[in-house]
PDB file of C-alpha atoms in Angstrom:
ATOM      1  CA  MET A   1      43.482  52.384  75.835  1.00 46.00           C
ATOM      2  CA  THR A   2      45.731  54.748  73.442  1.00 48.00           C
ATOM      3  CA  SER A   3      49.183  54.202  72.479  1.00 47.00           C
ATOM      4  CA  SER A   4      51.498  56.168  73.962  1.00 50.00           C
ATOM      5  CA  ASN A   5      54.153  55.953  71.195  1.00 54.00           C
ATOM      6  CA  PRO A   6      54.583  59.342  68.899  1.00 52.00           C
ATOM      7  CA  PRO A   7      53.546  59.069  65.254  1.00 53.00           C
ATOM      8  CA  ALA A   8      55.901  57.900  62.533  1.00 53.00           C
ATOM      9  CA  GLY A   9      57.746  60.663  60.912  1.00 55.00           C
ATOM     10  CA  ARG A  10      57.511  63.166  64.195  1.00 60.00           C
ATOM     11  CA  ILE A  11      61.026  63.900  66.191  1.00 65.00           C
ATOM     12  CA  THR A  12      60.320  63.823  69.829  1.00 73.00           C
ATOM     13  CA  ARG A  13      62.105  65.983  72.098  1.00 75.00           C
ATOM     14  CA  THR A  14      62.758  66.099  75.573  1.00 78.00           C
ATOM     15  CA  HIS A  15      61.758  69.416  77.520  1.00 74.00           C
ATOM     16  CA  ASP A  16      65.478  70.499  77.885  1.00 79.00           C
ATOM     17  CA  GLN A  17      65.939  69.708  74.207  1.00 81.00           C
ATOM     18  CA  ILE A  18      63.382  72.168  73.254  1.00 82.00           C
ATOM     19  CA  ILE A  19      64.511  74.986  75.477  1.00 82.00           C
ATOM     20  CA  THR A  20      67.829  74.294  73.550  1.00 83.00           C
ATOM     21  CA  LYS A  21      66.477  74.373  70.216  1.00 83.00           C
ATOM     22  CA  ASN A  22      64.548  77.480  70.844  1.00 83.00           C
ATOM     23  CA  MET A  23      67.746  79.150  72.007  1.00 85.00           C
ATOM     24  CA  ALA A  24      69.485  78.473  68.708  1.00 85.00           C
ATOM     25  CA  ILE A  25      66.289  79.841  66.825  1.00 87.00           C
ATOM     26  CA  VAL A  26      66.536  82.912  68.662  1.00 86.00           C
ATOM     27  CA  ALA A  27      70.565  83.081  67.856  1.00 84.00           C
ATOM     28  CA  ARG A  28      69.569  82.556  64.309  1.00 85.00           C
ATOM     29  CA  ASN A  29      66.705  85.308  63.997  1.00 85.00           C
ATOM     30  CA  ASN A  30      69.130  87.793  65.664  1.00 85.00           C
ATOM     31  CA  ILE A  31      71.576  87.033  62.907  1.00 84.00           C
ATOM     32  CA  HIS A  32      69.129  87.559  60.254  1.00 82.00           C
ATOM     33  CA  LEU A  33      67.936  90.595  61.856  1.00 85.00           C
ATOM     34  CA  THR A  34      71.385  92.005  61.807  1.00 86.00           C
ATOM     35  CA  HIS A  35      71.598  91.130  58.012  1.00 84.00           C
ATOM     36  CA  ARG A  36      68.325  92.990  57.476  1.00 85.00           C
ATOM     37  CA  ASN A  37      69.720  96.586  59.615  1.00 86.00           C
ATOM     38  CA  LYS A  38      72.641  96.006  57.244  1.00 83.00           C
ATOM     39  CA  GLY A  39      70.643  96.438  54.202  1.00 83.00           C
ATOM     40  CA  LYS A  40      70.745  93.269  52.758  1.00 83.00           C
ATOM     41  CA  THR A  41      67.879  91.597  50.805  1.00 81.00           C
ATOM     42  CA  LYS A  42      68.225  87.974  50.319  1.00 79.00           C
ATOM     43  CA  VAL A  43      67.474  87.148  53.923  1.00 81.00           C
ATOM     44  CA  ASN A  44      65.879  84.266  55.272  1.00 83.00           C
ATOM     45  CA  ASN A  45      62.614  84.453  57.063  1.00 84.00           C
ATOM     46  CA  ASP A  46      62.879  84.572  60.893  1.00 84.00           C
ATOM     47  CA  GLU A  47      62.004  80.896  62.316  1.00 85.00           C
ATOM     48  CA  PRO A  48      59.022  80.228  64.811  1.00 87.00           C
ATOM     49  CA  LEU A  49      59.439  79.045  68.443  1.00 82.00           C
ATOM     50  CA  ILE A  50      58.592  75.634  69.280  1.00 81.00           C
ATOM     51  CA  THR A  51      56.012  75.426  71.641  1.00 80.00           C
ATOM     52  CA  VAL A  52      57.157  74.060  75.172  1.00 75.00           C
ATOM     53  CA  PRO A  53      55.092  71.391  76.506  1.00 74.00           C
ATOM     54  CA  PRO A  54      54.030  71.897  80.244  1.00 72.00           C
ATOM     55  CA  ILE A  55      55.975  69.702  82.813  1.00 69.00           C
ATOM     56  CA  PRO A  56      53.837  67.059  84.147  1.00 65.00           C
ATOM     57  CA  PRO A  57      52.860  67.113  87.751  1.00 64.00           C
ATOM     58  CA  VAL A  58      54.735  64.597  90.212  1.00 58.00           C
ATOM     59  CA  ILE A  59      52.060  62.413  91.768  1.00 63.00           C
ATOM     60  CA  PHE A  60      52.879  60.980  95.299  1.00 56.00           C
ATOM     61  CA  THR A  61      51.612  57.046  95.902  1.00 58.00           C
ATOM     62  CA  ASN A  62      51.749  55.116  98.859  1.00 54.00           C
ATOM     63  CA  PRO A  63      54.438  52.176  98.323  1.00 53.00           C
ATOM     64  CA  ASN A  64      52.423  49.981 100.906  1.00 54.00           C
ATOM     65  CA  THR A  65      49.298  50.065  98.846  1.00 48.00           C
ATOM     66  CA  THR A  66      48.987  47.216  96.154  1.00 47.00           C
ATOM     67  CA  ASN A  67      46.865  46.533  93.369  1.00 47.00           C
ATOM     68  CA  THR A  68      46.473  42.834  93.389  1.00 45.00           C
ATOM     69  CA  ASN A  69      43.023  42.228  94.106  1.00 46.00           C
ATOM     70  CA  THR A  70      41.163  44.063  91.597  1.00 44.00           C
ATOM     71  CA  SER A  71      37.603  42.648  92.184  1.00 43.00           C
ATOM     72  CA  LEU A  72      37.293  44.380  95.692  1.00 40.00           C
ATOM     73  CA  SER A  73      33.993  45.912  96.574  1.00 45.00           C
ATOM     74  CA  SER A  74      33.017  49.618  96.408  1.00 46.00           C
ATOM     75  CA  SER A  75      33.317  49.888 100.364  1.00 46.00           C
ATOM     76  CA  SER A  76      36.646  48.524 100.371  1.00 45.00           C
ATOM     77  CA  THR A  77      38.093  50.559  97.417  1.00 46.00           C
ATOM     78  CA  SER A  78      36.651  53.779  99.300  1.00 46.00           C
ATOM     79  CA  ALA A  79      38.572  52.657 102.559  1.00 44.00           C
ATOM     80  CA  SER A  80      41.582  52.046 100.859  1.00 46.00           C
ATOM     81  CA  THR A  81      41.758  55.679  99.395  1.00 46.00           C
ATOM     82  CA  ALA A  82      40.791  57.220 102.753  1.00 42.00           C
ATOM     83  CA  MET A  83      43.908  55.562 104.148  1.00 47.00           C
ATOM     84  CA  GLN A  84      46.324  57.105 101.057  1.00 49.00           C
ATOM     85  CA  PRO A  85      48.118  60.368 101.896  1.00 49.00           C
ATOM     86  CA  MET A  86      46.637  63.364 100.585  1.00 52.00           C
ATOM     87  CA  VAL A  87      49.174  64.626  97.316  1.00 47.00           C
ATOM     88  CA  PRO A  88      50.787  67.675  98.049  1.00 50.00           C
ATOM     89  CA  PRO A  89      50.231  70.601  95.322  1.00 52.00           C
ATOM     90  CA  SER A  90      52.843  70.687  92.890  1.00 50.00           C
ATOM     91  CA  THR A  91      55.264  73.333  93.396  1.00 50.00           C
ATOM     92  CA  PRO A  92      57.678  74.615  90.755  1.00 49.00           C
ATOM     93  CA  SER A  93      61.354  73.996  91.793  1.00 50.00           C
ATOM     94  CA  PRO A  94      64.156  76.430  91.396  1.00 49.00           C
ATOM     95  CA  THR A  95      65.052  74.700  87.838  1.00 51.00           C
ATOM     96  CA  ASN A  96      61.264  74.880  87.098  1.00 52.00           C
ATOM     97  CA  MET A  97      61.612  78.211  87.635  1.00 52.00           C
ATOM     98  CA  ASN A  98      64.506  79.289  85.640  1.00 60.00           C
ATOM     99  CA  ILE A  99      63.095  77.579  82.705  1.00 64.00           C
ATOM    100  CA  ASN A 100      60.095  79.033  82.860  1.00 60.00           C
ATOM    101  CA  ALA A 101      61.810  82.772  83.043  1.00 65.00           C
ATOM    102  CA  MET A 102      63.861  81.398  80.069  1.00 67.00           C
ATOM    103  CA  ILE A 103      60.631  80.724  78.284  1.00 65.00           C
ATOM    104  CA  LEU A 104      59.405  84.210  78.834  1.00 66.00           C
ATOM    105  CA  ALA A 105      62.528  86.189  77.906  1.00 67.00           C
ATOM    106  CA  LEU A 106      62.756  83.894  74.757  1.00 65.00           C
ATOM    107  CA  ALA A 107      59.130  84.750  73.777  1.00 63.00           C
ATOM    108  CA  LYS A 108      59.628  88.665  74.727  1.00 65.00           C
ATOM    109  CA  ILE A 109      62.480  88.250  72.681  1.00 64.00           C
ATOM    110  CA  HIS A 110      60.969  86.769  69.582  1.00 56.00           C
ATOM    111  CA  ALA A 111      58.330  89.366  70.078  1.00 58.00           C
ATOM    112  CA  THR A 112      60.761  92.264  69.759  1.00 58.00           C
ATOM    113  CA  ILE A 113      62.513  90.500  66.546  1.00 54.00           C
ATOM    114  CA  PHE A 114      59.508  90.692  64.764  1.00 51.00           C
ATOM    115  CA  SER A 115      58.072  94.256  65.819  1.00 53.00           C
ATOM    116  CA  THR A 116      61.555  95.922  64.905  1.00 48.00           C
ATOM    117  CA  THR A 117      62.086  97.301  61.388  1.00 45.00           C
ATOM    118  CA  SER A 118      65.395  98.609  60.970  1.00 43.00           C
ATOM    119  CA  SER A 119      66.725 100.053  64.430  1.00 46.00           C
ATOM    120  CA  SER A 120      70.103  99.177  65.790  1.00 47.00           C
ATOM    121  CA  SER A 121      69.079  99.837  69.125  1.00 46.00           C
ATOM    122  CA  SER A 122      66.717  96.711  69.161  1.00 46.00           C
ATOM    123  CA  THR A 123      69.927  94.520  68.777  1.00 47.00           C
ATOM    124  CA  THR A 124      71.234  95.762  72.194  1.00 49.00           C
ATOM    125  CA  THR A 125      67.781  95.436  73.563  1.00 48.00           C
ATOM    126  CA  THR A 126      67.590  91.798  72.535  1.00 45.00           C
ATOM    127  CA  SER A 127      71.234  91.028  73.502  1.00 49.00           C
ATOM    128  CA  THR A 128      70.736  92.618  76.863  1.00 50.00           C
ATOM    129  CA  SER A 129      67.467  90.522  77.633  1.00 48.00           C
ATOM    130  CA  LEU A 130      69.034  87.187  76.754  1.00 45.00           C
ATOM    131  CA  SER A 131      72.322  87.903  78.667  1.00 49.00           C
ATOM    132  CA  SER A 132      70.161  88.942  81.645  1.00 49.00           C
ATOM    133  CA  SER A 133      68.269  85.863  81.717  1.00 46.00           C
ATOM    134  CA  ILE A 134      70.954  83.396  81.416  1.00 47.00           C
ATOM    135  CA  THR A 135      73.638  84.909  82.592  1.00 48.00           C
ATOM    136  CA  THR A 136      75.031  83.552  86.102  1.00 53.00           C
ATOM    137  CA  PRO A 137      76.928  85.987  88.444  1.00 54.00           C
ATOM    138  CA  VAL A 138      80.389  85.177  88.793  1.00 60.00           C
ATOM    139  CA  ILE A 139      82.072  85.029  92.213  1.00 66.00           C
ATOM    140  CA  PRO A 140      85.551  86.911  92.144  1.00 65.00           C
ATOM    141  CA  SER A 141      88.494  85.264  94.016  1.00 70.00           C
ATOM    142  CA  ILE A 142      90.271  86.937  96.713  1.00 73.00           C
ATOM    143  CA  THR A 143      93.855  86.596  97.033  1.00 75.00           C
ATOM    144  CA  THR A 144      95.746  86.994 100.129  1.00 74.00           C
ATOM    145  CA  PRO A 145      99.039  89.383  99.285  1.00 74.00           C
ATOM    146  CA  VAL A 146     102.035  87.979 100.226  1.00 74.00           C
ATOM    147  CA  ILE A 147     104.376  90.268 102.082  1.00 74.00           C
ATOM    148  CA  PRO A 148     107.712  89.746 101.387  1.00 73.00           C
ATOM    149  CA  SER A 149     110.257  89.327 104.410  1.00 71.00           C
ATOM    150  CA  ILE A 150     113.039  91.273 105.036  1.00 69.00           C
ATOM    151  CA  THR A 151     116.607  89.509 106.259  1.00 73.00           C
ATOM    152  CA  VAL A 152     119.410  91.542 107.746  1.00 69.00           C
ATOM    153  CA  PRO A 153     122.672  90.236 106.486  1.00 73.00           C
ATOM    154  CA  THR A 154     124.854  89.471 109.313  1.00 75.00           C
ATOM    155  CA  SER A 155     128.602  88.485 109.756  1.00 72.00           C
ATOM    156  CA  ASN A 156     129.510  85.962 112.907  1.00 76.00           C
ATOM    157  CA  ASN A 157     126.016  87.130 114.127  1.00 76.00           C
ATOM    158  CA  VAL A 158     126.969  90.966 113.871  1.00 76.00           C
ATOM    159  CA  PRO A 159     124.545  93.000 111.772  1.00 76.00           C
ATOM    160  CA  ILE A 160     126.238  94.599 108.869  1.00 77.00           C
ATOM    161  CA  LEU A 161     126.146  98.226 108.682  1.00 78.00           C
ATOM    162  CA  LEU A 162     124.541  99.781 105.367  1.00 79.00           C
ATOM    163  CA  PHE A 163     126.467 103.049 106.046  1.00 79.00           C
ATOM    164  CA  ASP A 164     130.186 102.274 106.782  1.00 78.00           C
ATOM    165  CA  ILE A 165     133.230 105.462 106.724  1.00 79.00           C
ATOM    166  CA  ASN A 166     135.363 102.830 105.023  1.00 81.00           C
ATOM    167  CA  ASN A 167     132.841 103.133 102.218  1.00 79.00           C
ATOM    168  CA  GLU A 168     132.424 107.146 102.295  1.00 80.00           C
ATOM    169  CA  CYS A 169     134.683 109.344 100.381  1.00 78.00           C
ATOM    170  CA  THR A 170     135.851 112.525 101.845  1.00 75.00           C
ATOM    171  CA  SER A 171     134.830 115.931 100.737  1.00 68.00           C
ATOM    172  CA  SER A 172     137.347 118.303  99.312  1.00 62.00           C
ATOM    173  CA  THR A 173     134.722 121.352  98.999  1.00 61.00           C
ATOM    174  CA  SER A 174     132.881 123.254 101.003  1.00 57.00           C
ATOM    175  CA  ILE A 175     129.056 124.714 100.309  1.00 53.00           C
ATOM    176  CA  SER A 176     129.587 127.532 103.241  1.00 56.00           C
ATOM    177  CA  ASP A 177     128.414 130.632 102.184  1.00 55.00           C
ATOM    178  CA  THR A 178     128.785 132.380 105.961  1.00 63.00           C
ATOM    179  CA  TYR A 179     130.823 135.511 106.007  1.00 73.00           C
ATOM    180  CA  GLY A 180     131.468 135.197 109.876  1.00 81.00           C
ATOM    181  CA  ILE A 181     130.851 137.793 112.396  1.00 88.00           C
ATOM    182  CA  HIS A 182     130.959 141.007 111.091  1.00 90.00           C
ATOM    183  CA  THR A 183     133.147 143.574 113.299  1.00 90.00           C
ATOM    184  CA  TYR A 184     130.236 146.135 113.899  1.00 92.00           C
ATOM    185  CA  ILE A 185     128.486 143.546 115.893  1.00 92.00           C
ATOM    186  CA  VAL A 186     131.197 142.968 118.123  1.00 91.00           C
ATOM    187  CA  GLU A 187     131.532 146.801 118.730  1.00 90.00           C
ATOM    188  CA  LEU A 188     127.837 146.513 119.552  1.00 90.00           C
ATOM    189  CA  ALA A 189     128.566 144.030 122.004  1.00 89.00           C
ATOM    190  CA  ARG A 190     131.546 145.686 123.353  1.00 88.00           C
ATOM    191  CA  CYS A 191     129.554 148.544 124.161  1.00 87.00           C
ATOM    192  CA  HIS A 192     126.741 146.619 125.874  1.00 85.00           C
ATOM    193  CA  GLN A 193     124.063 147.119 123.475  1.00 88.00           C
ATOM    194  CA  HIS A 194     121.355 144.455 122.566  1.00 88.00           C
ATOM    195  CA  ILE A 195     122.085 142.735 119.613  1.00 91.00           C
ATOM    196  CA  PRO A 196     118.903 141.792 118.241  1.00 92.00           C
ATOM    197  CA  LEU A 197     118.679 138.619 116.058  1.00 92.00           C
ATOM    198  CA  SER A 198     117.576 140.471 112.909  1.00 92.00           C
ATOM    199  CA  ILE A 199     120.702 141.339 112.266  1.00 92.00           C
ATOM    200  CA  LEU A 200     122.612 138.042 112.722  1.00 92.00           C
ATOM    201  CA  THR A 201     120.139 137.021 109.312  1.00 90.00           C
ATOM    202  CA  MET A 202     121.799 136.083 106.240  1.00 89.00           C
ATOM    203  CA  LYS A 203     120.433 138.568 104.774  1.00 90.00           C
ATOM    204  CA  VAL A 204     121.654 141.518 106.926  1.00 91.00           C
ATOM    205  CA  MET A 205     125.251 139.688 107.072  1.00 89.00           C
ATOM    206  CA  THR A 206     125.444 140.160 103.639  1.00 88.00           C
ATOM    207  CA  CYS A 207     124.791 143.432 103.842  1.00 90.00           C
ATOM    208  CA  LEU A 208     127.664 144.553 106.445  1.00 90.00           C
ATOM    209  CA  PHE A 209     130.211 142.758 104.625  1.00 90.00           C
ATOM    210  CA  LEU A 210     129.012 143.742 100.850  1.00 91.00           C
ATOM    211  CA  GLU A 211     127.272 147.239 101.278  1.00 90.00           C
ATOM    212  CA  PRO A 212     129.018 148.857 103.949  1.00 88.00           C
ATOM    213  CA  SER A 213     128.797 152.348 102.206  1.00 90.00           C
ATOM    214  CA  THR A 214     124.774 152.383 103.062  1.00 92.00           C
ATOM    215  CA  LEU A 215     124.915 151.846 106.541  1.00 92.00           C
ATOM    216  CA  LYS A 216     124.158 154.198 109.189  1.00 92.00           C
ATOM    217  CA  PHE A 217     125.861 154.563 112.399  1.00 92.00           C
ATOM    218  CA  VAL A 218     124.689 156.698 115.660  1.00 90.00           C
ATOM    219  CA  THR A 219     127.213 158.345 118.368  1.00 88.00           C
ATOM    220  CA  HIS A 220     127.277 156.256 121.656  1.00 83.00           C
ATOM    221  CA  TYR A 221     129.043 157.265 125.123  1.00 82.00           C
ATOM    222  CA  THR A 222     130.112 153.934 126.910  1.00 77.00           C
ATOM    223  CA  SER A 223     129.676 154.354 130.655  1.00 69.00           C
ATOM    224  CA  HIS A 224     129.714 150.545 132.096  1.00 64.00           C
ATOM    225  CA  CYS A 225     130.370 149.657 135.637  1.00 62.00           C
ATOM    226  CA  ASN A 226     131.346 153.450 136.753  1.00 64.00           C
ATOM    227  CA  SER A 227     133.981 153.939 134.014  1.00 69.00           C
ATOM    228  CA  THR A 228     134.878 156.784 132.046  1.00 75.00           C
ATOM    229  CA  PRO A 229     132.337 157.694 129.314  1.00 77.00           C
ATOM    230  CA  MET A 230     134.114 157.040 125.855  1.00 79.00           C
ATOM    231  CA  LYS A 231     132.734 158.338 122.594  1.00 83.00           C
ATOM    232  CA  CYS A 232     131.851 155.539 119.889  1.00 84.00           C
ATOM    233  CA  HIS A 233     130.374 155.237 116.516  1.00 86.00           C
ATOM    234  CA  ILE A 234     128.194 151.971 116.517  1.00 89.00           C
ATOM    235  CA  LEU A 235     125.697 150.148 114.194  1.00 92.00           C
ATOM    236  CA  ASN A 236     122.355 151.950 113.829  1.00 92.00           C
ATOM    237  CA  VAL A 237     119.961 148.711 114.564  1.00 91.00           C
ATOM    238  CA  SER A 238     116.875 150.819 113.696  1.00 91.00           C
ATOM    239  CA  GLN A 239     117.453 150.844 110.060  1.00 93.00           C
ATOM    240  CA  PHE A 240     117.307 146.732 109.700  1.00 92.00           C
ATOM    241  CA  PRO A 241     113.885 144.836 110.077  1.00 90.00           C
ATOM    242  CA  THR A 242     112.624 144.651 113.406  1.00 91.00           C
ATOM    243  CA  GLU A 243     112.938 141.429 115.520  1.00 91.00           C
ATOM    244  CA  SER A 244     109.610 140.497 115.447  1.00 91.00           C
ATOM    245  CA  SER A 245     109.420 140.127 111.959  1.00 92.00           C
ATOM    246  CA  ILE A 246     111.866 137.560 111.014  1.00 92.00           C
ATOM    247  CA  SER A 247     110.624 134.149 110.060  1.00 93.00           C
ATOM    248  CA  ILE A 248     111.566 130.456 111.330  1.00 93.00           C
ATOM    249  CA  GLY A 249     114.482 129.743 109.035  1.00 93.00           C
ATOM    250  CA  GLU A 250     116.246 133.454 109.720  1.00 93.00           C
ATOM    251  CA  TRP A 251     115.548 132.583 113.449  1.00 94.00           C
ATOM    252  CA  HIS A 252     117.595 129.248 113.387  1.00 93.00           C
ATOM    253  CA  LYS A 253     120.321 130.744 111.072  1.00 92.00           C
ATOM    254  CA  ALA A 254     120.410 134.055 113.759  1.00 92.00           C
ATOM    255  CA  TRP A 255     120.665 131.939 116.646  1.00 94.00           C
ATOM    256  CA  ALA A 256     123.551 129.921 114.673  1.00 92.00           C
ATOM    257  CA  CYS A 257     125.283 133.022 114.581  1.00 92.00           C
ATOM    258  CA  PHE A 258     125.009 134.087 118.180  1.00 93.00           C
ATOM    259  CA  LEU A 259     126.397 130.714 119.401  1.00 93.00           C
ATOM    260  CA  LYS A 260     129.298 131.344 117.141  1.00 92.00           C
ATOM    261  CA  LEU A 261     129.824 134.951 118.487  1.00 92.00           C
ATOM    262  CA  LEU A 262     129.628 133.676 122.075  1.00 93.00           C
ATOM    263  CA  THR A 263     132.108 130.820 121.219  1.00 92.00           C
ATOM    264  CA  ASP A 264     134.698 133.657 120.035  1.00 91.00           C
ATOM    265  CA  TYR A 265     133.834 136.223 122.679  1.00 92.00           C
ATOM    266  CA  ALA A 266     132.218 134.518 125.831  1.00 92.00           C
ATOM    267  CA  SER A 267     133.112 131.999 128.532  1.00 93.00           C
ATOM    268  CA  PRO A 268     132.278 128.355 128.273  1.00 93.00           C
ATOM    269  CA  GLU A 269     129.788 128.548 130.951  1.00 95.00           C
ATOM    270  CA  ILE A 270     128.244 131.529 129.185  1.00 94.00           C
ATOM    271  CA  HIS A 271     127.831 129.471 126.043  1.00 94.00           C
ATOM    272  CA  ASP A 272     126.767 126.423 127.172  1.00 95.00           C
ATOM    273  CA  GLN A 273     123.911 128.034 129.101  1.00 95.00           C
ATOM    274  CA  TRP A 274     122.619 129.997 125.796  1.00 94.00           C
ATOM    275  CA  ALA A 275     122.880 126.936 124.098  1.00 94.00           C
ATOM    276  CA  ARG A 276     120.949 124.695 126.186  1.00 94.00           C
ATOM    277  CA  TYR A 277     118.242 127.555 126.289  1.00 94.00           C
ATOM    278  CA  HIS A 278     118.305 127.682 122.286  1.00 94.00           C
ATOM    279  CA  LYS A 279     118.221 123.622 122.293  1.00 93.00           C
ATOM    280  CA  ASP A 280     114.912 123.749 124.702  1.00 92.00           C
ATOM    281  CA  LEU A 281     113.640 125.941 122.305  1.00 92.00           C
ATOM    282  CA  ARG A 282     113.766 124.752 118.521  1.00 91.00           C
ATOM    283  CA  GLU A 283     113.011 121.120 120.343  1.00 92.00           C
ATOM    284  CA  HIS A 284     109.907 122.466 121.962  1.00 89.00           C
ATOM    285  CA  ALA A 285     106.771 120.109 120.480  1.00 88.00           C
ATOM    286  CA  ASP A 286     104.442 122.122 117.744  1.00 88.00           C
ATOM    287  CA  PHE A 287     107.039 124.625 117.298  1.00 91.00           C
ATOM    288  CA  GLU A 288     105.916 125.809 114.235  1.00 91.00           C
ATOM    289  CA  GLU A 289     102.197 125.787 115.686  1.00 91.00           C
ATOM    290  CA  HIS A 290     103.502 127.784 118.829  1.00 90.00           C
ATOM    291  CA  TRP A 291     106.036 130.018 116.690  1.00 93.00           C
ATOM    292  CA  PRO A 292     104.433 133.851 118.008  1.00 91.00           C
ATOM    293  CA  ALA A 293     104.902 132.538 121.406  1.00 92.00           C
ATOM    294  CA  ILE A 294     108.029 131.159 121.202  1.00 91.00           C
ATOM    295  CA  LEU A 295     109.629 134.136 119.178  1.00 91.00           C
ATOM    296  CA  ALA A 296     108.021 136.347 121.630  1.00 91.00           C
ATOM    297  CA  PHE A 297     109.205 134.633 124.701  1.00 91.00           C
ATOM    298  CA  ASP A 298     112.713 134.360 123.220  1.00 91.00           C
ATOM    299  CA  MET A 299     112.697 138.405 122.712  1.00 90.00           C
ATOM    300  CA  ALA A 300     111.753 139.201 126.304  1.00 89.00           C
ATOM    301  CA  GLN A 301     114.812 136.906 127.425  1.00 84.00           C
TER     302      GLN A 301
END
C-alpha cells in the first residue's frame, strides 16, 4: 500500500482553501492589469490559478456488513456482494454546483486578464463577471408605515372648538364693490318690462353708474291693467349683451342683484318664491355640465 501522507515540503490545502486562494490570485491579477492600463512598467507578472482537485464521490456502504472473516470462499463473497445495496450515482449538491460555477467564472476571468492588452473596458467586464458569480441577492425588508392617531381635545367631555367667535377679530373694512340697483332698472320694472339677467351683471351695472352719457333709451307708452297710457323713456336693453351669452359667474352675480331688487320692491312671498327657485337651480347636480340647459330653462321662466 502507498502512504497517503503528502511529500515533505508540499503545502496541502483543502478544497475550500484552494477556491479562496484562487479568488485572491484573481484580485491581485486585476490590480496588476489596472497598473498596466495606467502605463506603469514595473508590474509583477500575473499568477497562475491553482488546479482545483475533483471532489471524491461518496460511497454508500451497508453498515450491517462486517469484514471480520477474510477467509470466506468466493461463493460466499459473491452472495454477500449481491445483498449489498447499489451505490446511487453521485449528483452534485447545490454547494458543489456553486463551486463549479465559481471555478468556471474564475477560469473566464483568468483568460480575460491574459488576453487583454490595455483596454479599460476589460476591467469593467472582469469585475462584472466576478460580481455576477459570487453576489447573492439581498431581500429588502418591508416596513409597515405608522399612521399617527388624531385625538380631539376635550374639556369636561365637551370637544374644544377649533374656531370660536371669541377668538376672532371683527372686520372694520368692507370689500364690497357693488353700486346697488340703478334707477334705470327700477323704471323697467315699474313699466312692467322684462329685466334680462344680462343687465344685472357687474359689468353693465358699472356702465350704468359711470357711463350714463353713452346709454341709449327708447320711448314707451305704459298701458297696464286698462290704465291711461303714459309716455316714458326707458333703457334700451338691446345695447347690452344677450341673456344667453352670460357666463356662470355673471349668472350668479345677476341673480344676487335680482333678489336684492325683489327685497326692495316686491312682497316677501314673491321674494321667497324666486329665492327658492334660484336655490333649486344653483344646487342642481352637475351644474357646470348642464349649464346650457339650466340657462335656457331659466330664460324661459
